[in-house]
PDB file of C-alpha atoms and ligand atoms in Angstrom:
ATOM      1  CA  UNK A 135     102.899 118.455 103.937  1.00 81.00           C
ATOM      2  CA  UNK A 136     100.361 116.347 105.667  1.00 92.00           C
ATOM      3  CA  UNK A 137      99.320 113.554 103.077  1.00 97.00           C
ATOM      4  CA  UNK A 138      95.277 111.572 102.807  1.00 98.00           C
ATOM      5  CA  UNK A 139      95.623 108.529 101.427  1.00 98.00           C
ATOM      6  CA  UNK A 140      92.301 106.599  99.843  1.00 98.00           C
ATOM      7  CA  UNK A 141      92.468 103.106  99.173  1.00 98.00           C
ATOM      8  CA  UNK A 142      89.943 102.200  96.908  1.00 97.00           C
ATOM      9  CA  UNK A 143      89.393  99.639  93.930  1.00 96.00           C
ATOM     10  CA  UNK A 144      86.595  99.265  91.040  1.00 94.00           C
ATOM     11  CA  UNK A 145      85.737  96.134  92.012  1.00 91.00           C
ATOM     12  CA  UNK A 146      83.621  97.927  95.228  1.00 93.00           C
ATOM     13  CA  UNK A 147      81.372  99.869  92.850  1.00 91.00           C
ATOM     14  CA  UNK A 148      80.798  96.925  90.638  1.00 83.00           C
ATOM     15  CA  UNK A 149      79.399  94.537  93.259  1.00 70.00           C
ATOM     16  CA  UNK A 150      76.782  95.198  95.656  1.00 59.00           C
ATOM     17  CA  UNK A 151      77.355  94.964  99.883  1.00 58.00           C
ATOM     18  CA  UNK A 152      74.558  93.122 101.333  1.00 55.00           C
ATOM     19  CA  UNK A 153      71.706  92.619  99.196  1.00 48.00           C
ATOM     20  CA  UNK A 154      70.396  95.917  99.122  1.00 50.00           C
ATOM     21  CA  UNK A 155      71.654  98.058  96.311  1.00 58.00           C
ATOM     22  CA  UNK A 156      75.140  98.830  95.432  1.00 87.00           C
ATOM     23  CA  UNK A 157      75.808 102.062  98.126  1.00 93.00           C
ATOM     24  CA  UNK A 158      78.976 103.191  95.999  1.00 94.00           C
ATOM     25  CA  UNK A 159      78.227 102.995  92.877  1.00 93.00           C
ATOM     26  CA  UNK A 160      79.246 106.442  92.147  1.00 95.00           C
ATOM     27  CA  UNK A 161      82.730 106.079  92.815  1.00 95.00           C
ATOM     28  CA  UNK A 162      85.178 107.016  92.168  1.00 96.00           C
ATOM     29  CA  UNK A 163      83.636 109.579  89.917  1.00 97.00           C
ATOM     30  CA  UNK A 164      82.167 111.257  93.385  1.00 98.00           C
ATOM     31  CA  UNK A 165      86.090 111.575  94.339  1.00 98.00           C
ATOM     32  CA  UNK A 166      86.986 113.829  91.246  1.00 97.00           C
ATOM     33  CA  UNK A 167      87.036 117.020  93.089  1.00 96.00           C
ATOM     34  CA  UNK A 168      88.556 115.757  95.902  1.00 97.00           C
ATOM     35  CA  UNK A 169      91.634 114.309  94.293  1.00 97.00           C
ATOM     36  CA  UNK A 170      92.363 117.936  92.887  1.00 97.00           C
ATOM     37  CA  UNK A 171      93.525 118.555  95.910  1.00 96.00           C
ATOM     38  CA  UNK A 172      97.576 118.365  96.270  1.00 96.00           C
ATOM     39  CA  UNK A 173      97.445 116.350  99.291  1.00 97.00           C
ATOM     40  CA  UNK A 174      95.140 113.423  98.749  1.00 98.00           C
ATOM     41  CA  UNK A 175      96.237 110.541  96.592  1.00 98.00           C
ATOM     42  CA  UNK A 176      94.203 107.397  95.458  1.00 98.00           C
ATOM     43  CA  UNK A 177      95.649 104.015  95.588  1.00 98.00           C
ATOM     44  CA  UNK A 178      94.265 100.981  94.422  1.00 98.00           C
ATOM     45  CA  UNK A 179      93.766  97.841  97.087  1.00 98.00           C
ATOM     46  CA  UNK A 180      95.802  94.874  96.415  1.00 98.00           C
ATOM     47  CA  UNK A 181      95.191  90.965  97.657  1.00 98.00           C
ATOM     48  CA  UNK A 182      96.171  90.641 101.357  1.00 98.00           C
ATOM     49  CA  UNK A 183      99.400  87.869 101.956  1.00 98.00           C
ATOM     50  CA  UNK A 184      97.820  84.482 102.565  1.00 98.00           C
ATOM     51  CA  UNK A 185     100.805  84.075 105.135  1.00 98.00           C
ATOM     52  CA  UNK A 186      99.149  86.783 107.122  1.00 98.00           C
ATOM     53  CA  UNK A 187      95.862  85.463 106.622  1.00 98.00           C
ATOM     54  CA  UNK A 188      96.473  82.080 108.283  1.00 98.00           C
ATOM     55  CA  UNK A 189      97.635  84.256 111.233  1.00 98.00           C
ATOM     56  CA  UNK A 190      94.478  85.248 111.988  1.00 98.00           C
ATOM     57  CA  UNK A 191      91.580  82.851 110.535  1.00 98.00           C
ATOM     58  CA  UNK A 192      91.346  79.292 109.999  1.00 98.00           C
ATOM     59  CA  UNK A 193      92.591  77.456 107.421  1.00 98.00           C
ATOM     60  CA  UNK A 194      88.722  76.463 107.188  1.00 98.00           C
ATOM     61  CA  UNK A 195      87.176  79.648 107.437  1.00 98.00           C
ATOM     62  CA  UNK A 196      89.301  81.161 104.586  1.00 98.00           C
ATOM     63  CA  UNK A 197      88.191  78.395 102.394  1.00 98.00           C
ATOM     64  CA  UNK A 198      84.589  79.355 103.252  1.00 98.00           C
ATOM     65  CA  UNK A 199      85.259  82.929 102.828  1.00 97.00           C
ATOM     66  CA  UNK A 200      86.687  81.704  99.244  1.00 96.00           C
ATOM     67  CA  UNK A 201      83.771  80.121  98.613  1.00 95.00           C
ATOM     68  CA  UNK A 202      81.300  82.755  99.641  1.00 94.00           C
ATOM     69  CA  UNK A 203      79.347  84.881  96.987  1.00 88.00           C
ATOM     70  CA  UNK A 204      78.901  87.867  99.125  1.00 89.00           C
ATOM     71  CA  UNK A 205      83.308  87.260  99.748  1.00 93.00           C
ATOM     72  CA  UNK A 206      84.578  87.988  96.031  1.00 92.00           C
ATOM     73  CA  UNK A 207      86.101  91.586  97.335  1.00 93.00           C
ATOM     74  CA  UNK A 208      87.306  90.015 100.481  1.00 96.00           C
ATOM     75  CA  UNK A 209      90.972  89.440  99.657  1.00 97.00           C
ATOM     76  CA  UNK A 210      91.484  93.170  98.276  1.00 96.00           C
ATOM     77  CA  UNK A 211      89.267  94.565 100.956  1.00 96.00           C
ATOM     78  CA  UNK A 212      91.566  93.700 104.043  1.00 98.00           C
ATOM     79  CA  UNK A 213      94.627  94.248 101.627  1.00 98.00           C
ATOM     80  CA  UNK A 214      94.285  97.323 101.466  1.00 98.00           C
ATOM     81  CA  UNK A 215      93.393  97.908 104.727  1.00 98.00           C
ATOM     82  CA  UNK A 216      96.395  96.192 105.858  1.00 98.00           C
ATOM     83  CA  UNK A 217      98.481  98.206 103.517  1.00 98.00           C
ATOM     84  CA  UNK A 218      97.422 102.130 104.118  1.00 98.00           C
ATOM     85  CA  UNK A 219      98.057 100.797 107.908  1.00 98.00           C
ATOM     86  CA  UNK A 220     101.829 100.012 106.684  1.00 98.00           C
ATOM     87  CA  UNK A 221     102.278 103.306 104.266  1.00 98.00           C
ATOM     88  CA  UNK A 222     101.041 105.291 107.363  1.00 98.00           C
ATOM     89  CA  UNK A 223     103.607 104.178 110.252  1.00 98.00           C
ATOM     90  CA  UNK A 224     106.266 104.298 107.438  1.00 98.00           C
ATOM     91  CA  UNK A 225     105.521 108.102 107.453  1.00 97.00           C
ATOM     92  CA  UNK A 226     104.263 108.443 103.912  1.00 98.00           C
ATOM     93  CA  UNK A 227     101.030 109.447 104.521  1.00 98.00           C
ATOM     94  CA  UNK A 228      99.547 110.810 107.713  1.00 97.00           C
ATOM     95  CA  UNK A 229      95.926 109.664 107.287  1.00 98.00           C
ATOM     96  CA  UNK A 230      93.475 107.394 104.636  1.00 98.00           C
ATOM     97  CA  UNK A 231      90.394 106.483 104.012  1.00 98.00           C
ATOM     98  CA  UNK A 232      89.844 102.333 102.739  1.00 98.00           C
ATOM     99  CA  UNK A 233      86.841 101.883 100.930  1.00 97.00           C
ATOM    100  CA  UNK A 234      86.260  98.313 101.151  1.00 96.00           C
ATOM    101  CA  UNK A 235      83.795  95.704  99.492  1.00 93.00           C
ATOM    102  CA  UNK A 236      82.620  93.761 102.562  1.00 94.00           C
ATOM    103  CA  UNK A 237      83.664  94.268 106.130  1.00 95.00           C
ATOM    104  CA  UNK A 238      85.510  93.039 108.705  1.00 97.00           C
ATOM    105  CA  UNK A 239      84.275  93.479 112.470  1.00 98.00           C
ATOM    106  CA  UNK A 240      81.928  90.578 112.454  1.00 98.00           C
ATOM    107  CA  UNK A 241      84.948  88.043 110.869  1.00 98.00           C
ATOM    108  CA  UNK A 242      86.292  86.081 113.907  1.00 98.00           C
ATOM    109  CA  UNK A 243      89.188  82.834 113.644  1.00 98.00           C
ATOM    110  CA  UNK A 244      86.721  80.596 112.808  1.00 98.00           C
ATOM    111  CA  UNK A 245      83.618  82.443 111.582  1.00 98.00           C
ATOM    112  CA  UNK A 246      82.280  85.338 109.407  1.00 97.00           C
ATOM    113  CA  UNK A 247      79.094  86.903 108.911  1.00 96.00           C
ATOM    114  CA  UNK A 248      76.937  90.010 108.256  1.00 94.00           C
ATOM    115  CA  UNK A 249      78.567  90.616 105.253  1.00 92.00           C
ATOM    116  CA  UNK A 250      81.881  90.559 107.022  1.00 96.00           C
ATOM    117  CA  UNK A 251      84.737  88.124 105.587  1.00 97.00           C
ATOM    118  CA  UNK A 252      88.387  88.646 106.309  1.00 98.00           C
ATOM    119  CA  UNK A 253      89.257  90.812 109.641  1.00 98.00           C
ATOM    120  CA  UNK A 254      90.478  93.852 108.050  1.00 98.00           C
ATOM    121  CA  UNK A 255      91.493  95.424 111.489  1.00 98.00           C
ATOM    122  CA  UNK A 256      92.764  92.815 112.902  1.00 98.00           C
ATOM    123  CA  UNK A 257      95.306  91.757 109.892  1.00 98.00           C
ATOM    124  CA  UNK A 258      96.091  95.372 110.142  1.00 98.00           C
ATOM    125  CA  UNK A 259      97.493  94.906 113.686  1.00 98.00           C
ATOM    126  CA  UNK A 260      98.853  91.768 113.299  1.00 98.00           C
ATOM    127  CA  UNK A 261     100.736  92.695 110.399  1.00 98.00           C
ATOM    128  CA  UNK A 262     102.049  96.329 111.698  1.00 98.00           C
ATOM    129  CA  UNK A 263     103.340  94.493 114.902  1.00 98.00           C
ATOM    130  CA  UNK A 264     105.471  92.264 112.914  1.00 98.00           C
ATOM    131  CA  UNK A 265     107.075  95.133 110.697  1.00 98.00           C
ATOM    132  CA  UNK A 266     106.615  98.120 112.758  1.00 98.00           C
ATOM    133  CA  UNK A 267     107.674  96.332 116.907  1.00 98.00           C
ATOM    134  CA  UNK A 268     105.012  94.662 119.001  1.00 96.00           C
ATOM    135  CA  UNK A 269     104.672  96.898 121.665  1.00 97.00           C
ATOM    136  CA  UNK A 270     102.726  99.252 119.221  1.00 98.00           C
ATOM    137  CA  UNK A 271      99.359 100.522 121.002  1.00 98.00           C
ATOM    138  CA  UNK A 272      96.152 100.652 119.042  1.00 98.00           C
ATOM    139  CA  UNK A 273      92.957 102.515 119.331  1.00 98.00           C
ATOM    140  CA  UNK A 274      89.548 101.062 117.417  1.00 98.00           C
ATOM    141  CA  UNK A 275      86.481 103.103 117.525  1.00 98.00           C
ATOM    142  CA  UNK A 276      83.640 101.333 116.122  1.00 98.00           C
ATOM    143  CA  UNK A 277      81.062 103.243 115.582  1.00 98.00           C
ATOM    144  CA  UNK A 278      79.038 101.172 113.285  1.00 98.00           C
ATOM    145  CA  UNK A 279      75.524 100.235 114.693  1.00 97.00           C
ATOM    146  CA  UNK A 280      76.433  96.770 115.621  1.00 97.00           C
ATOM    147  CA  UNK A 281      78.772  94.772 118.339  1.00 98.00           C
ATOM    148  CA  UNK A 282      81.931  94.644 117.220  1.00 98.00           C
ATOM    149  CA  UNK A 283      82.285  90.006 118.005  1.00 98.00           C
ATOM    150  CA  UNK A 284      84.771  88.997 115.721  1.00 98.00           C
ATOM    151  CA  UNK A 285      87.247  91.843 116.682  1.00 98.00           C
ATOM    152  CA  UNK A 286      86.562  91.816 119.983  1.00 98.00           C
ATOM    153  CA  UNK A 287      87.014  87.836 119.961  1.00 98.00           C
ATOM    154  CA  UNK A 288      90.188  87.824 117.938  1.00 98.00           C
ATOM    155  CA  UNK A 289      91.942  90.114 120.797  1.00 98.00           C
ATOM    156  CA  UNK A 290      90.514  88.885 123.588  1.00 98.00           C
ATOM    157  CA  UNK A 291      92.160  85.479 121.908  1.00 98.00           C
ATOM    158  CA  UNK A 292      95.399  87.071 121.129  1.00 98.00           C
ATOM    159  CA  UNK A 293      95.272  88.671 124.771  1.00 97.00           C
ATOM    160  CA  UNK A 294      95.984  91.625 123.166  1.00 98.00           C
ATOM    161  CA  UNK A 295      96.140  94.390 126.362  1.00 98.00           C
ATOM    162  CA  UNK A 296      97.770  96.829 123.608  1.00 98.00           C
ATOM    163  CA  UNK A 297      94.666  97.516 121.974  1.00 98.00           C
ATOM    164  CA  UNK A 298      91.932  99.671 123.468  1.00 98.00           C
ATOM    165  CA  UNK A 299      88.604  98.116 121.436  1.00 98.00           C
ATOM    166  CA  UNK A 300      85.748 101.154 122.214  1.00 98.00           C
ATOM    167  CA  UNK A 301      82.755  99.583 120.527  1.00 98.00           C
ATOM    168  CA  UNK A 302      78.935 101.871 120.178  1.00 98.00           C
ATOM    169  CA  UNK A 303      76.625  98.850 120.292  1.00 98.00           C
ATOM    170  CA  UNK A 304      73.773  97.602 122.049  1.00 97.00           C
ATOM    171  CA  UNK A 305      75.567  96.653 125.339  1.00 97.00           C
ATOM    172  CA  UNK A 306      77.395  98.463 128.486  1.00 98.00           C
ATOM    173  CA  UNK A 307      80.735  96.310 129.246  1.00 98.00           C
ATOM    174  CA  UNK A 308      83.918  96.730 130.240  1.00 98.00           C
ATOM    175  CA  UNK A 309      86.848  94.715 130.655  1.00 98.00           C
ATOM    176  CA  UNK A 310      88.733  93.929 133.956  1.00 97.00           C
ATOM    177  CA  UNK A 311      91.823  95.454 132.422  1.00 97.00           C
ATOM    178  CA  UNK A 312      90.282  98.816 130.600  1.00 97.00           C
ATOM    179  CA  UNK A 313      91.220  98.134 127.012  1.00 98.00           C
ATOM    180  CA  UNK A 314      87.977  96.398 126.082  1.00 98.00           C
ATOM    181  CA  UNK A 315      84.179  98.380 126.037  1.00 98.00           C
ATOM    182  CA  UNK A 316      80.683  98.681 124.900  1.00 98.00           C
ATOM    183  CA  UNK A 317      78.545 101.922 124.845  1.00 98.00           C
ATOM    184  CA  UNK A 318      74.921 100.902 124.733  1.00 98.00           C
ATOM    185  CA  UNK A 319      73.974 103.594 122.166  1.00 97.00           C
ATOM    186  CA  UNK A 320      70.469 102.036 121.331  1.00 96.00           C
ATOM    187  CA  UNK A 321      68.610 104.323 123.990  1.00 94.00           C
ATOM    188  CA  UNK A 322      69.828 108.114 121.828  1.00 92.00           C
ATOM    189  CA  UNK A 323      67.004 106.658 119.221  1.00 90.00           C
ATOM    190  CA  UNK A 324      64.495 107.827 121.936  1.00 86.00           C
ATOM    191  CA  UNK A 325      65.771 110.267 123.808  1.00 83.00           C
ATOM    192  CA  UNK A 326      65.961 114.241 122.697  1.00 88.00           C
ATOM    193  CA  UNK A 327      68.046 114.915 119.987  1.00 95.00           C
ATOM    194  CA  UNK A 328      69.989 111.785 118.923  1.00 97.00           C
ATOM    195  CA  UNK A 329      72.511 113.348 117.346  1.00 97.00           C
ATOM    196  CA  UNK A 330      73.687 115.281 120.591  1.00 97.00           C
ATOM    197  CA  UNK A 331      73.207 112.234 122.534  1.00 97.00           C
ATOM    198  CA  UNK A 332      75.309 110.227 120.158  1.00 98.00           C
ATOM    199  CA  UNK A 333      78.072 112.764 119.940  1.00 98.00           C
ATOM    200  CA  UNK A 334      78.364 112.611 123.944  1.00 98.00           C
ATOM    201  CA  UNK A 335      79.133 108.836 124.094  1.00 98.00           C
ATOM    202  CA  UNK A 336      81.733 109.577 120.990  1.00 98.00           C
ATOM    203  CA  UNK A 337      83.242 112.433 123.716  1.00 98.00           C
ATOM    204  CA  UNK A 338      83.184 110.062 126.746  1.00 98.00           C
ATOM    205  CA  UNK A 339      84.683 107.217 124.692  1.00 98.00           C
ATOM    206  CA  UNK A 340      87.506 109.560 123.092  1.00 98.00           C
ATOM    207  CA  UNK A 341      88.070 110.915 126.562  1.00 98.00           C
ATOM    208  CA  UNK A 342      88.923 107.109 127.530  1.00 98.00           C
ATOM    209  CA  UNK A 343      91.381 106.802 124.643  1.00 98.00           C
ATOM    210  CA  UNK A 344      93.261 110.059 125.841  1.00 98.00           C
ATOM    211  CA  UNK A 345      94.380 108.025 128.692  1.00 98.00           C
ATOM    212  CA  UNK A 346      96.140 105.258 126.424  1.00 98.00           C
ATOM    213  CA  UNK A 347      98.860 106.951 124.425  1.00 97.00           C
ATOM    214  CA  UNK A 348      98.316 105.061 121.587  1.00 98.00           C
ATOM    215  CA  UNK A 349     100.402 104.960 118.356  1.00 98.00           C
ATOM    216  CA  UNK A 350      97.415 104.345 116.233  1.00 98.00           C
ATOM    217  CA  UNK A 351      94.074 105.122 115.364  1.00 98.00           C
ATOM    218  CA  UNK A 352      91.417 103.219 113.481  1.00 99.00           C
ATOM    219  CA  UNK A 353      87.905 104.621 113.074  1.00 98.00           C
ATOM    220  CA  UNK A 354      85.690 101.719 111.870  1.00 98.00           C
ATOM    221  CA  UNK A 355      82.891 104.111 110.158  1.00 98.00           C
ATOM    222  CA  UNK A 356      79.660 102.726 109.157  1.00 97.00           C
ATOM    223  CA  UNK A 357      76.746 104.803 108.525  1.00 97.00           C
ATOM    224  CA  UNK A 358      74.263 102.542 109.322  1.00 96.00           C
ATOM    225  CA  UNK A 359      73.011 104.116 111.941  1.00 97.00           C
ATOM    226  CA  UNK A 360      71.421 107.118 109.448  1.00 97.00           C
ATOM    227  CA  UNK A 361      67.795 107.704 110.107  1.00 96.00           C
ATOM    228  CA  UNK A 362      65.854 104.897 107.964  1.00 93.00           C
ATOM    229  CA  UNK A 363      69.169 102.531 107.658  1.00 94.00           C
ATOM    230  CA  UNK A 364      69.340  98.996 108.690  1.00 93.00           C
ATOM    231  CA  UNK A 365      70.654  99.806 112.014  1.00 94.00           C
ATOM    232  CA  UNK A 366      69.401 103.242 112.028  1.00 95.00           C
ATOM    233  CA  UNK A 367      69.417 104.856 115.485  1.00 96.00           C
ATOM    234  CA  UNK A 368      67.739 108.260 113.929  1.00 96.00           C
ATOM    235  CA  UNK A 369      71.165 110.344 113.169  1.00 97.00           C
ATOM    236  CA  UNK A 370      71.538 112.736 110.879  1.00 97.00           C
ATOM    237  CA  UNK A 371      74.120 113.038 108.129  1.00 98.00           C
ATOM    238  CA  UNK A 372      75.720 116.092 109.715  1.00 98.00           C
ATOM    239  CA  UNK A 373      76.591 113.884 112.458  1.00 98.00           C
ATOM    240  CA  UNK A 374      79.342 111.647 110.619  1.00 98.00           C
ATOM    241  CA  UNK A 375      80.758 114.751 109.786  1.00 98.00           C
ATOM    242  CA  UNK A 376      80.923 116.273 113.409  1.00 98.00           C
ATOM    243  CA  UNK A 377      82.026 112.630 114.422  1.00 98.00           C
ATOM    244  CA  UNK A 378      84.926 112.719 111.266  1.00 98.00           C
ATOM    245  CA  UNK A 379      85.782 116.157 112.871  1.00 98.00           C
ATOM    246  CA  UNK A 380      86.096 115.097 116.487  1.00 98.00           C
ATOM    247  CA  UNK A 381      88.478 112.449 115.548  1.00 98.00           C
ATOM    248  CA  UNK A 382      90.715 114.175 113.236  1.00 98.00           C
ATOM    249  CA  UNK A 383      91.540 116.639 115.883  1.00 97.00           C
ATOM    250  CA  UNK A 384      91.690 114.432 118.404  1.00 98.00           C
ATOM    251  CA  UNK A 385      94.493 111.880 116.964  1.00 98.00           C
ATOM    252  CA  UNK A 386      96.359 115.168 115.401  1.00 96.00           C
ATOM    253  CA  UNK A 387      96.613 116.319 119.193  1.00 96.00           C
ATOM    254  CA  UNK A 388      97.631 112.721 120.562  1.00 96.00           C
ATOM    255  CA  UNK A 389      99.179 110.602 117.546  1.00 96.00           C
ATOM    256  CA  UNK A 390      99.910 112.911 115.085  1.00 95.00           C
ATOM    257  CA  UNK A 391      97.565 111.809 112.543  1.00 96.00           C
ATOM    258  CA  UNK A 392      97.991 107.995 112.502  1.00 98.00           C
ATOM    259  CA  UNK A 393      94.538 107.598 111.502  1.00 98.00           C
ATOM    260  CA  UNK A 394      92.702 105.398 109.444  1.00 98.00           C
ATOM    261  CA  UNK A 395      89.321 105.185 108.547  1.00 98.00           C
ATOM    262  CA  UNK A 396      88.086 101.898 107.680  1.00 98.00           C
ATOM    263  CA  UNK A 397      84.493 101.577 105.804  1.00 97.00           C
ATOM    264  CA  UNK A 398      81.807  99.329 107.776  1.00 97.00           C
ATOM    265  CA  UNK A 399      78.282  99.280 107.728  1.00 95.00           C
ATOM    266  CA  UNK A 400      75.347 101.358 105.422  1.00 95.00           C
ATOM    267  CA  UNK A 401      73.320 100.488 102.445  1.00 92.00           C
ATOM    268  CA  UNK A 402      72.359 103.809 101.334  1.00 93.00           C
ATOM    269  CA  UNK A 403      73.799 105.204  97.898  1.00 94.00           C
ATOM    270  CA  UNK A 404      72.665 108.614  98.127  1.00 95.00           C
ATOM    271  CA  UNK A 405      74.315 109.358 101.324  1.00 97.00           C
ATOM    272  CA  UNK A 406      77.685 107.488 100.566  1.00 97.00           C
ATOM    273  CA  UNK A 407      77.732 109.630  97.732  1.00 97.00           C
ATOM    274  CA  UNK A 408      77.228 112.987  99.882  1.00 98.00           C
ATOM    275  CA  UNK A 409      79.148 111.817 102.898  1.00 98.00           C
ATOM    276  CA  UNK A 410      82.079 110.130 102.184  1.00 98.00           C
ATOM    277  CA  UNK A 411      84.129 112.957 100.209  1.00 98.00           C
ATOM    278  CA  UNK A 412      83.381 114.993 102.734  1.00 98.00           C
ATOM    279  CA  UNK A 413      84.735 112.721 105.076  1.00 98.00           C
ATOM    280  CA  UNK A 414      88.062 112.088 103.531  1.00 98.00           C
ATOM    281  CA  UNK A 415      88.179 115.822 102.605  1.00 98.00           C
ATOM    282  CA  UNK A 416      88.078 116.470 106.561  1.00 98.00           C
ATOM    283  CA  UNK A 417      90.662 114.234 106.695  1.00 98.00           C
ATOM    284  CA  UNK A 418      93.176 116.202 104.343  1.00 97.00           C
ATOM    285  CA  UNK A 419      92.436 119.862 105.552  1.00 91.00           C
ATOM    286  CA  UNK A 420      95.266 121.261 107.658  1.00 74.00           C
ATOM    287  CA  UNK A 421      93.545 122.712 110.741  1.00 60.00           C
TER     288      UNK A 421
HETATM  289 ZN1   ZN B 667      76.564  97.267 111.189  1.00 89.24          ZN
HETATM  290 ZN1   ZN B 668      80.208  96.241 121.146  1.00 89.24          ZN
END
């Protein structure tokens, strides 16, 4: 049976992300249904390894991070990232979902910001090489509403031509060797239906990653770019879902699951609350 993991710990729900509000403070209770099911199971995050830590980051810039009062989740957040990246090319479970405290895609060697600390994604790679063989290929979609710097500088430092970084910003790029782009998404705020216009670049950008036989696919999912959000770029909540949908289907046709859903961006509590179970719950359904 096809297994979901979710990676989760209280500690999220207790402190707030940014300074707005506390967006999940009604979990895990909003997960109660959802663990009924046989095949989703709820783990709780443990500290990532300093060893692998130093890997990637300063020595410096984890004693900032350390320091930080927006960082107190930031050990357990990219633990458990790393780990449901580990359970998942052991075989045990064929897809999660890591809640996390603060985030990781704006957390480069030597810097961190926007309520980004350790580079979840990153120590996820990093780490998976090392266990798993280093020719391992990796997919990130970002869709959360903002660039993607301290991922894209930490591979673009490692040279890392194994991982295909496909990043929705506010930018059109692309890399001399194909593994690195932006989508300038900004414009779907004012054009027709944003949703459909959004769900296109998700389509051209998925089409991309059907050309790079990956191993591995992480979905960096923020949901800032809801109508009203911080970084809102007029989408609908329906649209995560058809997004969640898109994806699932798409790495069970080319990777056999190897997904993993990372939490990023979004301050809004209500629509945590409605979309993320539904999210994870796409992820356990057998099609
Ligand atoms: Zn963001
Ligand atoms: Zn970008």
């Amino acid at each position: 049976m096809k297994k979901t993991a979710i990676f989760y710990h209280p500690s999220f729900s207790r402190r707030s992300y940014l300074t707005i509000g506390n967006r999940l403070a009604d979990f895990p209770a909003a997960l109660v249904d959802l663990l009924k099911l046989p095949n989703v199971y709820m783990l709780e995050c443990k500290p990532v390894s300093e060893d692998l830590l130093r890997k990637v980051h300063t020595e410096n810039m984890i004693k900032e991070v350390r320091l930080h009062p927006f960082c107190s989740t930031a050990d357990i957040s990219a633990g458990g990232v790393v780990e449901a990246t580990e359970l998942i090319m052991k075989g045990e479970y064929t897809n999660a979902f890591c809640f996390i405290g603060c985030g990781g895609h704006h957390a480069g060697r030597n810097y961190f910001w926007g309520a980004c600390c350790f580079n979840d994604v990153v120590l996820s790679i990093v780490n998976a090489r090392e266990k798993f063989g280093d020719k391992l290929r990796f997919v990130i979609l970002d869709t959360d509403a903002h660039h993607g710097d301290g991922t894209r500088e930490l591979l673009t430092l490692m040279n890392d031509k194994r991982t295909l970084h496909l990043c929705l910003c506010d930018r059109e790029w692309k890399s001399d060797d194909g593994t690195k782009y932006d989508f300038d998404v900004t414009w779907v705020y004012y054009n027709g239906d944003p949703d459909e216009q959004y769900l296109k670049i998700v389509d051209k950008a998925l089409d991309i990653a059907s050309r790079f036989k990956h191993d591995f696919f992480f979905w960096y999912f923020g949901f800032d770019t809801y109508k009203g959000d911080y970084g809102s770029l007029g989408l609908s909540r329906e649209v995560f879902l058809e997004i969640a949908r898109r994806i699932k289907r798409f790495t069970d046709d080319y990777s056999e699951g190897n997904l993993q859903v990372v939490l990023a961006g979004g301050s809004l509590r209500e629509l945590a609350t409605w979309l993320i179970p539904k999210v994870i719950k796409i992820l356990a359904l057998e099609e």
